[in-house]
Amino acid sequence: MLKLGILGLGEGRSTISAALQSEKWELKKICDMNEEMCRQRAKEFDFHNYTTSYQEMLDDKEIDVIAIYTPDHLHAEHVKQALLHDKHVVCTKPFIDDLGKANELLEVAAKTGKKVFVGQSSRFFEPVKRQRKDFEAGLIGDLITIEGYYHADHRWFLKKGWSLKQSFKWLYGGLSHPTDFIRWYLPDIEEVMGYGMLSANGAKEGLKNHDTMHFIFKAKDGRIARVSGAYTGPVQPVIRDSEMSCILRGTEGCSQADYMDLRYAVTTNTGEEQVITWEHKLKHYFRFEGKSHHAGEYQNYLEYFADSINENTTAYPDLKEGIGTIALLQAMDKSLATGLPVKVDDMLKAYNISRESISL
């Protein structure tokens, strides 16, 4: 059984639940710079081995893996320190916020031989897992195109003071989920073009960056995809639409995986139409108030990572794929700023990152 340390106990709340309920993990220590947050989680989970010192966690020789859920701009340094202290790493998305830190992390990971896994949780939600399984089984034939979106009324999120800072962007905090769906099925994105705007609702709340965005992608083989996000307005009733969805259109069928609803639809290569739900798994996926946090997905991906460590296989998204996704997101960011198409290779060249060293 692997021993886990968790850094950052806001989003890390889900990982505490996941580790405590998993037969593949032993939760060893939790850490947050906010001692009140530590005490809150200790009481909530009746788990009292906490610290406010990341160094104390790094120095604990019994910990095999550190799971990182700190603010985006701290990820690179926290990942590096974990690797240098002989720990495997789980890091929440987005993996890093600056491609300038990519080469150093690649070098440190190669030197230490430790695994880095990006916790792209939406890949591990039941309908999305089923969609991937059906696709790999050839149920919809070859992929023609993919569409992903994340439309949510997240005005509540703007009550968090840091969300109104210039550094916060929904592009990374929200749109990274459906963008990851695109890269999962079309990893070799060559060029991106997008437009964004700050809505009247977002401006009223004091948001600094775009809250409404639409992008088109072109892969090197000529296939195209699109992704969109809107975060500060009302959404459709759940019976009509989900906040997030991934649609695959194939040569012989089509499928759609919804999130956060446990719902999946597919037209197979035989012409059969299916709609599948997993209401019996609600308590696995959603363990807290409403449908907040992502405990079930986190348990799924922690157990997947445990298997990869024990069997010495690669858990995806890995370090290289994580960097590739950040390259795409930064190309998207540049397109928003310039109003022009941006080639991903140009972003890599700007940071002296070779395409061969990462997953694109």
CSV table of C-alpha atoms in Angstrom, one decimal:
chain,number,residue,atom,x,y,z
A,1,MET,CA,0.0,0.0,0.0
A,2,LEU,CA,1.4,3.4,-1.1
A,3,LYS,CA,1.7,6.2,1.5
A,4,LEU,CA,0.3,9.6,0.4
A,5,GLY,CA,0.9,13.2,1.5
A,6,ILE,CA,-1.5,15.9,0.4
A,7,LEU,CA,-0.5,19.6,-0.1
A,8,GLY,CA,-3.3,22.1,-0.3
A,9,LEU,CA,-6.5,21.2,1.6
A,10,GLY,CA,-9.1,23.3,-0.3
A,11,GLU,CA,-9.3,21.2,-3.5
A,12,GLY,CA,-7.3,18.5,-1.6
A,13,ARG,CA,-10.5,17.8,0.4
A,14,SER,CA,-11.6,15.4,-2.3
A,15,THR,CA,-8.2,13.6,-2.2
A,16,ILE,CA,-8.4,13.1,1.5
A,17,SER,CA,-11.7,11.4,1.1
A,18,ALA,CA,-10.4,9.4,-1.9
A,19,ALA,CA,-7.3,8.2,0.0
A,20,LEU,CA,-9.2,7.2,3.1
A,21,GLN,CA,-11.7,5.1,1.1
A,22,SER,CA,-9.2,3.5,-1.2
A,23,GLU,CA,-7.6,0.1,-0.5
A,24,LYS,CA,-4.5,1.0,-2.5
A,25,TRP,CA,-3.5,4.1,-0.4
A,26,GLU,CA,-2.6,5.0,3.1
A,27,LEU,CA,-3.0,8.7,3.9
A,28,LYS,CA,0.2,9.6,5.9
A,29,LYS,CA,0.1,13.4,6.2
A,30,ILE,CA,-1.8,16.5,5.1
A,31,CYS,CA,-0.5,20.0,4.7
A,32,ASP,CA,-1.7,23.6,4.2
A,33,MET,CA,-0.1,26.9,5.1
A,34,ASN,CA,-3.5,27.9,6.7
A,35,GLU,CA,-3.6,26.1,10.1
A,36,GLU,CA,-7.3,26.7,10.5
A,37,MET,CA,-7.9,24.8,7.2
A,38,CYS,CA,-5.7,22.0,8.6
A,39,ARG,CA,-7.8,21.9,11.8
A,40,GLN,CA,-11.1,22.0,9.8
A,41,ARG,CA,-10.0,19.0,7.6
A,42,ALA,CA,-8.7,17.1,10.7
A,43,LYS,CA,-12.1,17.4,12.3
A,44,GLU,CA,-14.1,16.6,9.2
A,45,PHE,CA,-12.2,13.4,8.5
A,46,ASP,CA,-11.0,12.5,12.0
A,47,PHE,CA,-7.5,12.5,10.6
A,48,HIS,CA,-5.1,14.6,12.7
A,49,ASN,CA,-1.6,14.1,11.2
A,50,TYR,CA,-1.3,17.6,9.7
A,51,THR,CA,1.4,20.2,9.3
A,52,THR,CA,1.7,23.7,8.0
A,53,SER,CA,5.3,23.0,6.7
A,54,TYR,CA,5.7,21.6,3.3
A,55,GLN,CA,9.4,20.9,4.2
A,56,GLU,CA,8.2,18.6,7.0
A,57,MET,CA,6.2,16.6,4.5
A,58,LEU,CA,9.1,16.5,2.0
A,59,ASP,CA,11.4,15.2,4.8
A,60,ASP,CA,9.0,12.4,5.7
A,61,LYS,CA,10.8,9.3,4.3
A,62,GLU,CA,7.7,7.1,4.6
A,63,ILE,CA,5.7,9.2,2.1
A,64,ASP,CA,5.9,7.7,-1.4
A,65,VAL,CA,3.7,10.2,-3.3
A,66,ILE,CA,2.8,13.9,-2.8
A,67,ALA,CA,-0.5,15.2,-4.2
A,68,ILE,CA,-0.4,18.9,-5.0
A,69,TYR,CA,-3.5,21.2,-4.9
A,70,THR,CA,-1.9,24.6,-4.4
A,71,PRO,CA,-2.5,27.7,-6.6
A,72,ASP,CA,-1.4,27.3,-10.2
A,73,HIS,CA,1.7,29.6,-9.9
A,74,LEU,CA,3.1,27.4,-7.2
A,75,HIS,CA,2.8,24.1,-8.9
A,76,ALA,CA,6.2,24.1,-10.7
A,77,GLU,CA,8.2,24.7,-7.5
A,78,HIS,CA,6.1,22.3,-5.4
A,79,VAL,CA,6.5,19.5,-8.0
A,80,LYS,CA,10.2,20.1,-8.3
A,81,GLN,CA,10.8,19.9,-4.6
A,82,ALA,CA,8.7,16.7,-4.3
A,83,LEU,CA,10.8,15.1,-7.1
A,84,LEU,CA,14.1,16.2,-5.5
A,85,HIS,CA,12.9,14.6,-2.2
A,86,ASP,CA,12.4,11.2,-4.0
A,87,LYS,CA,8.6,11.4,-4.2
A,88,HIS,CA,6.3,10.5,-7.1
A,89,VAL,CA,3.8,13.4,-7.8
A,90,VAL,CA,0.2,14.0,-8.5
A,91,CYS,CA,-0.5,17.6,-9.5
A,92,THR,CA,-3.9,19.0,-10.2
A,93,LYS,CA,-4.6,20.7,-13.5
A,94,PRO,CA,-3.4,23.1,-15.0
A,95,PHE,CA,0.0,21.4,-14.5
A,96,ILE,CA,2.0,24.6,-14.6
A,97,ASP,CA,1.3,28.2,-15.5
A,98,ASP,CA,4.5,29.1,-17.3
A,99,LEU,CA,6.2,27.1,-20.1
A,100,GLY,CA,9.5,28.7,-19.0
A,101,LYS,CA,9.6,26.2,-16.2
A,102,ALA,CA,9.0,23.1,-18.4
A,103,ASN,CA,12.6,22.2,-19.3
A,104,GLU,CA,13.8,22.3,-15.7
A,105,LEU,CA,10.9,19.9,-14.6
A,106,LEU,CA,11.7,17.6,-17.5
A,107,GLU,CA,15.4,17.4,-16.4
A,108,VAL,CA,14.6,16.9,-12.7
A,109,ALA,CA,12.1,14.1,-13.5
A,110,ALA,CA,14.5,12.4,-15.8
A,111,LYS,CA,17.3,12.7,-13.2
A,112,THR,CA,15.2,11.4,-10.3
A,113,GLY,CA,13.3,8.7,-12.2
A,114,LYS,CA,10.1,9.6,-10.3
A,115,LYS,CA,6.7,9.6,-12.0
A,116,VAL,CA,4.6,12.8,-12.4
A,117,PHE,CA,0.8,12.4,-13.1
A,118,VAL,CA,-1.5,15.3,-13.9
A,119,GLY,CA,-4.8,15.0,-12.1
A,120,GLN,CA,-7.1,15.8,-15.0
A,121,SER,CA,-10.1,14.6,-13.1
A,122,SER,CA,-12.7,14.8,-15.8
A,123,ARG,CA,-11.1,11.9,-17.7
A,124,PHE,CA,-12.0,9.7,-14.7
A,125,PHE,CA,-15.7,10.5,-14.6
A,126,GLU,CA,-17.9,7.5,-15.4
A,127,PRO,CA,-19.5,8.7,-18.7
A,128,VAL,CA,-16.1,9.9,-19.9
A,129,LYS,CA,-14.5,6.6,-19.1
A,130,ARG,CA,-17.2,4.7,-21.0
A,131,GLN,CA,-16.9,7.0,-24.0
A,132,ARG,CA,-13.2,6.4,-24.2
A,133,LYS,CA,-13.7,2.6,-23.8
A,134,ASP,CA,-16.3,2.6,-26.6
A,135,PHE,CA,-14.1,4.7,-28.9
A,136,GLU,CA,-11.1,2.4,-28.4
A,137,ALA,CA,-13.3,-0.6,-29.2
A,138,GLY,CA,-14.2,1.0,-32.5
A,139,LEU,CA,-17.9,1.5,-31.7
A,140,ILE,CA,-18.1,4.8,-33.6
A,141,GLY,CA,-15.4,4.1,-36.2
A,142,ASP,CA,-12.6,6.6,-37.0
A,143,LEU,CA,-12.8,10.0,-35.4
A,144,ILE,CA,-13.9,12.8,-37.7
A,145,THR,CA,-14.2,15.7,-35.2
A,146,ILE,CA,-14.6,16.4,-31.5
A,147,GLU,CA,-16.4,19.2,-29.7
A,148,GLY,CA,-16.0,20.1,-26.0
A,149,TYR,CA,-17.6,22.7,-23.8
A,150,TYR,CA,-17.8,23.9,-20.3
A,151,HIS,CA,-20.7,26.3,-19.6
A,152,ALA,CA,-21.4,27.0,-16.0
A,153,ASP,CA,-22.9,29.7,-13.8
A,154,HIS,CA,-19.8,30.3,-11.6
A,155,ARG,CA,-20.7,33.7,-10.3
A,156,TRP,CA,-20.4,32.2,-6.8
A,157,PHE,CA,-16.8,31.5,-7.5
A,158,LEU,CA,-16.1,35.3,-7.9
A,159,LYS,CA,-16.8,35.7,-4.2
A,160,LYS,CA,-13.3,34.2,-3.6
A,161,GLY,CA,-11.0,37.3,-3.5
A,162,TRP,CA,-8.2,35.8,-5.6
A,163,SER,CA,-10.6,35.0,-8.5
A,164,LEU,CA,-10.8,38.8,-9.2
A,165,LYS,CA,-7.0,39.2,-9.5
A,166,GLN,CA,-5.4,39.8,-12.8
A,167,SER,CA,-3.6,36.5,-12.5
A,168,PHE,CA,-6.9,34.5,-12.6
A,169,LYS,CA,-8.1,33.3,-16.0
A,170,TRP,CA,-11.0,31.0,-16.7
A,171,LEU,CA,-9.0,29.8,-19.7
A,172,TYR,CA,-6.8,27.8,-17.3
A,173,GLY,CA,-9.2,27.4,-14.4
A,174,GLY,CA,-12.1,26.2,-16.4
A,175,LEU,CA,-11.5,25.7,-20.1
A,176,SER,CA,-8.6,23.4,-19.5
A,177,HIS,CA,-11.1,20.6,-18.9
A,178,PRO,CA,-12.7,20.4,-22.3
A,179,THR,CA,-9.4,21.4,-23.9
A,180,ASP,CA,-7.9,18.3,-22.4
A,181,PHE,CA,-10.7,16.3,-24.0
A,182,ILE,CA,-9.6,17.7,-27.4
A,183,ARG,CA,-5.9,16.7,-26.8
A,184,TRP,CA,-6.9,13.3,-25.5
A,185,TYR,CA,-8.4,12.4,-28.9
A,186,LEU,CA,-6.4,14.8,-31.1
A,187,PRO,CA,-3.1,15.2,-29.4
A,188,ASP,CA,-1.2,16.7,-32.4
A,189,ILE,CA,-2.9,20.1,-32.5
A,190,GLU,CA,-1.0,22.4,-34.9
A,191,GLU,CA,-2.9,25.7,-34.8
A,192,VAL,CA,-5.5,27.4,-32.7
A,193,MET,CA,-7.8,30.4,-33.3
A,194,GLY,CA,-10.1,31.9,-30.7
A,195,TYR,CA,-12.1,34.9,-29.6
A,196,GLY,CA,-13.0,35.9,-26.1
A,197,MET,CA,-14.9,38.6,-24.2
A,198,LEU,CA,-15.7,39.7,-20.7
A,199,SER,CA,-19.5,39.5,-20.2
A,200,ALA,CA,-21.6,42.2,-18.6
A,201,ASN,CA,-22.1,39.9,-15.6
A,202,GLY,CA,-18.3,39.3,-15.2
A,203,ALA,CA,-17.5,43.0,-15.6
A,204,LYS,CA,-20.1,43.9,-12.9
A,205,GLU,CA,-18.5,41.5,-10.5
A,206,GLY,CA,-15.0,42.9,-11.1
A,207,LEU,CA,-13.5,40.0,-13.1
A,208,LYS,CA,-10.4,41.0,-15.0
A,209,ASN,CA,-10.2,38.5,-17.9
A,210,HIS,CA,-12.4,36.8,-20.4
A,211,ASP,CA,-15.3,34.7,-19.0
A,212,THR,CA,-16.7,33.8,-22.5
A,213,MET,CA,-14.5,32.1,-25.1
A,214,HIS,CA,-14.8,30.1,-28.4
A,215,PHE,CA,-11.9,28.3,-30.1
A,216,ILE,CA,-11.2,26.3,-33.2
A,217,PHE,CA,-8.3,23.8,-33.4
A,218,LYS,CA,-6.5,22.3,-36.4
A,219,ALA,CA,-4.5,19.1,-36.0
A,220,LYS,CA,-1.5,18.3,-38.2
A,221,ASP,CA,-3.5,15.6,-40.1
A,222,GLY,CA,-6.1,18.3,-41.1
A,223,ARG,CA,-8.9,17.3,-38.6
A,224,ILE,CA,-10.5,20.1,-36.8
A,225,ALA,CA,-12.1,20.5,-33.3
A,226,ARG,CA,-13.8,23.2,-31.3
A,227,VAL,CA,-14.2,24.1,-27.6
A,228,SER,CA,-16.1,26.8,-25.8
A,229,GLY,CA,-16.6,28.1,-22.3
A,230,ALA,CA,-18.9,30.6,-20.6
A,231,TYR,CA,-18.8,31.1,-16.8
A,232,THR,CA,-20.9,33.9,-15.5
A,233,GLY,CA,-24.4,33.4,-16.8
A,234,PRO,CA,-27.4,31.1,-16.3
A,235,VAL,CA,-27.3,27.6,-17.8
A,236,GLN,CA,-29.9,25.3,-19.3
A,237,PRO,CA,-31.9,23.0,-17.0
A,238,VAL,CA,-30.0,19.8,-16.5
A,239,ILE,CA,-32.6,17.7,-18.2
A,240,ARG,CA,-31.7,19.6,-21.4
A,241,ASP,CA,-28.0,20.0,-21.1
A,242,SER,CA,-25.0,19.5,-18.9
A,243,GLU,CA,-22.4,22.0,-17.8
A,244,MET,CA,-19.6,20.1,-19.5
A,245,SER,CA,-19.7,17.7,-22.3
A,246,CYS,CA,-17.5,15.9,-24.9
A,247,ILE,CA,-18.9,15.0,-28.3
A,248,LEU,CA,-17.2,12.6,-30.6
A,249,ARG,CA,-18.3,12.4,-34.2
A,250,GLY,CA,-17.0,9.3,-36.0
A,251,THR,CA,-17.2,7.7,-39.4
A,252,GLU,CA,-19.7,5.1,-38.2
A,253,GLY,CA,-21.3,6.6,-35.0
A,254,CYS,CA,-21.4,9.4,-32.5
A,255,SER,CA,-21.1,9.7,-28.7
A,256,GLN,CA,-21.5,12.3,-26.0
A,257,ALA,CA,-20.3,12.1,-22.4
A,258,ASP,CA,-21.9,14.5,-19.9
A,259,TYR,CA,-20.4,16.0,-16.8
A,260,MET,CA,-21.4,16.5,-13.9
A,261,ASP,CA,-24.4,14.4,-14.8
A,262,LEU,CA,-23.8,10.6,-14.9
A,263,ARG,CA,-25.2,10.4,-18.5
A,264,TYR,CA,-23.8,9.1,-21.7
A,265,ALA,CA,-25.4,8.7,-25.2
A,266,VAL,CA,-24.1,6.8,-28.2
A,267,THR,CA,-25.1,5.9,-31.7
A,268,THR,CA,-23.1,2.8,-32.5
A,269,ASN,CA,-21.7,1.4,-35.7
A,270,THR,CA,-24.8,-0.9,-35.9
A,271,GLY,CA,-27.2,2.1,-35.7
A,272,GLU,CA,-28.2,1.3,-32.2
A,273,GLU,CA,-29.0,4.3,-30.0
A,274,GLN,CA,-28.2,4.1,-26.3
A,275,VAL,CA,-28.6,6.4,-23.4
A,276,ILE,CA,-26.9,5.2,-20.2
A,277,THR,CA,-26.9,6.6,-16.7
A,278,TRP,CA,-25.1,5.7,-13.5
A,279,GLU,CA,-27.4,7.1,-10.7
A,280,HIS,CA,-26.3,4.2,-8.5
A,281,LYS,CA,-22.8,5.7,-8.4
A,282,LEU,CA,-23.9,9.1,-7.2
A,283,LYS,CA,-22.5,8.5,-3.7
A,284,HIS,CA,-19.1,7.4,-5.1
A,285,TYR,CA,-18.7,10.5,-7.2
A,286,PHE,CA,-20.3,13.2,-5.1
A,287,ARG,CA,-19.6,12.9,-1.3
A,288,PHE,CA,-20.0,16.4,-0.2
A,289,GLU,CA,-22.7,19.1,-0.2
A,290,GLY,CA,-24.5,19.3,-3.6
A,291,LYS,CA,-22.1,18.2,-6.3
A,292,SER,CA,-19.1,20.1,-5.0
A,293,HIS,CA,-15.6,18.7,-5.3
A,294,HIS,CA,-14.6,15.6,-7.2
A,295,ALA,CA,-14.0,12.8,-4.7
A,296,GLY,CA,-15.0,9.9,-6.9
A,297,GLU,CA,-13.0,11.0,-9.9
A,298,TYR,CA,-10.0,11.6,-7.6
A,299,GLN,CA,-10.3,8.1,-6.1
A,300,ASN,CA,-10.5,6.7,-9.6
A,301,TYR,CA,-7.3,8.5,-10.7
A,302,LEU,CA,-5.4,7.8,-7.5
A,303,GLU,CA,-6.0,4.1,-7.9
A,304,TYR,CA,-5.0,4.3,-11.6
A,305,PHE,CA,-1.8,6.1,-10.5
A,306,ALA,CA,-1.1,3.5,-7.8
A,307,ASP,CA,-1.4,0.7,-10.4
A,308,SER,CA,1.1,2.6,-12.7
A,309,ILE,CA,3.6,2.9,-9.9
A,310,ASN,CA,3.3,-0.7,-8.8
A,311,GLU,CA,3.4,-2.1,-12.4
A,312,ASN,CA,6.0,0.5,-13.6
A,313,THR,CA,3.7,1.8,-16.4
A,314,THR,CA,3.0,5.4,-17.5
A,315,ALA,CA,-0.1,7.1,-16.0
A,316,TYR,CA,-1.6,9.6,-18.4
A,317,PRO,CA,-1.6,12.6,-18.5
A,318,ASP,CA,2.0,12.4,-17.5
A,319,LEU,CA,4.6,15.2,-17.2
A,320,LYS,CA,5.2,15.4,-21.0
A,321,GLU,CA,1.5,15.4,-21.9
A,322,GLY,CA,0.8,18.0,-19.1
A,323,ILE,CA,3.4,20.4,-20.6
A,324,GLY,CA,1.9,19.8,-24.1
A,325,THR,CA,-1.5,20.9,-22.8
A,326,ILE,CA,0.0,24.0,-21.3
A,327,ALA,CA,1.6,24.8,-24.6
A,328,LEU,CA,-1.8,24.6,-26.2
A,329,LEU,CA,-3.4,26.7,-23.5
A,330,GLN,CA,-0.8,29.4,-23.8
A,331,ALA,CA,-1.3,29.4,-27.6
A,332,MET,CA,-5.0,29.9,-27.0
A,333,ASP,CA,-4.2,32.7,-24.6
A,334,LYS,CA,-2.0,34.4,-27.2
A,335,SER,CA,-4.8,34.1,-29.8
A,336,LEU,CA,-7.2,35.8,-27.5
A,337,ALA,CA,-4.8,38.6,-27.0
A,338,THR,CA,-3.9,39.1,-30.7
A,339,GLY,CA,-7.1,38.0,-32.5
A,340,LEU,CA,-4.9,35.9,-34.8
A,341,PRO,CA,-4.3,32.2,-35.3
A,342,VAL,CA,-1.3,30.8,-33.3
A,343,LYS,CA,0.8,27.8,-34.1
A,344,VAL,CA,1.7,25.6,-31.1
A,345,ASP,CA,5.2,25.1,-32.4
A,346,ASP,CA,5.9,28.8,-32.2
A,347,MET,CA,5.0,28.7,-28.5
A,348,LEU,CA,7.4,25.8,-27.9
A,349,LYS,CA,10.2,27.6,-29.9
A,350,ALA,CA,9.7,30.7,-27.7
A,351,TYR,CA,10.6,28.7,-24.6
A,352,ASN,CA,13.2,26.5,-26.3
A,353,ILE,CA,11.1,23.3,-25.8
A,354,SER,CA,11.6,20.6,-28.4
A,355,ARG,CA,8.5,18.9,-29.7
A,356,GLU,CA,10.3,15.5,-29.3
A,357,SER,CA,10.7,16.0,-25.5
A,358,ILE,CA,7.0,16.3,-24.8
A,359,SER,CA,3.7,14.8,-26.0
A,360,LEU,CA,2.2,16.6,-28.9
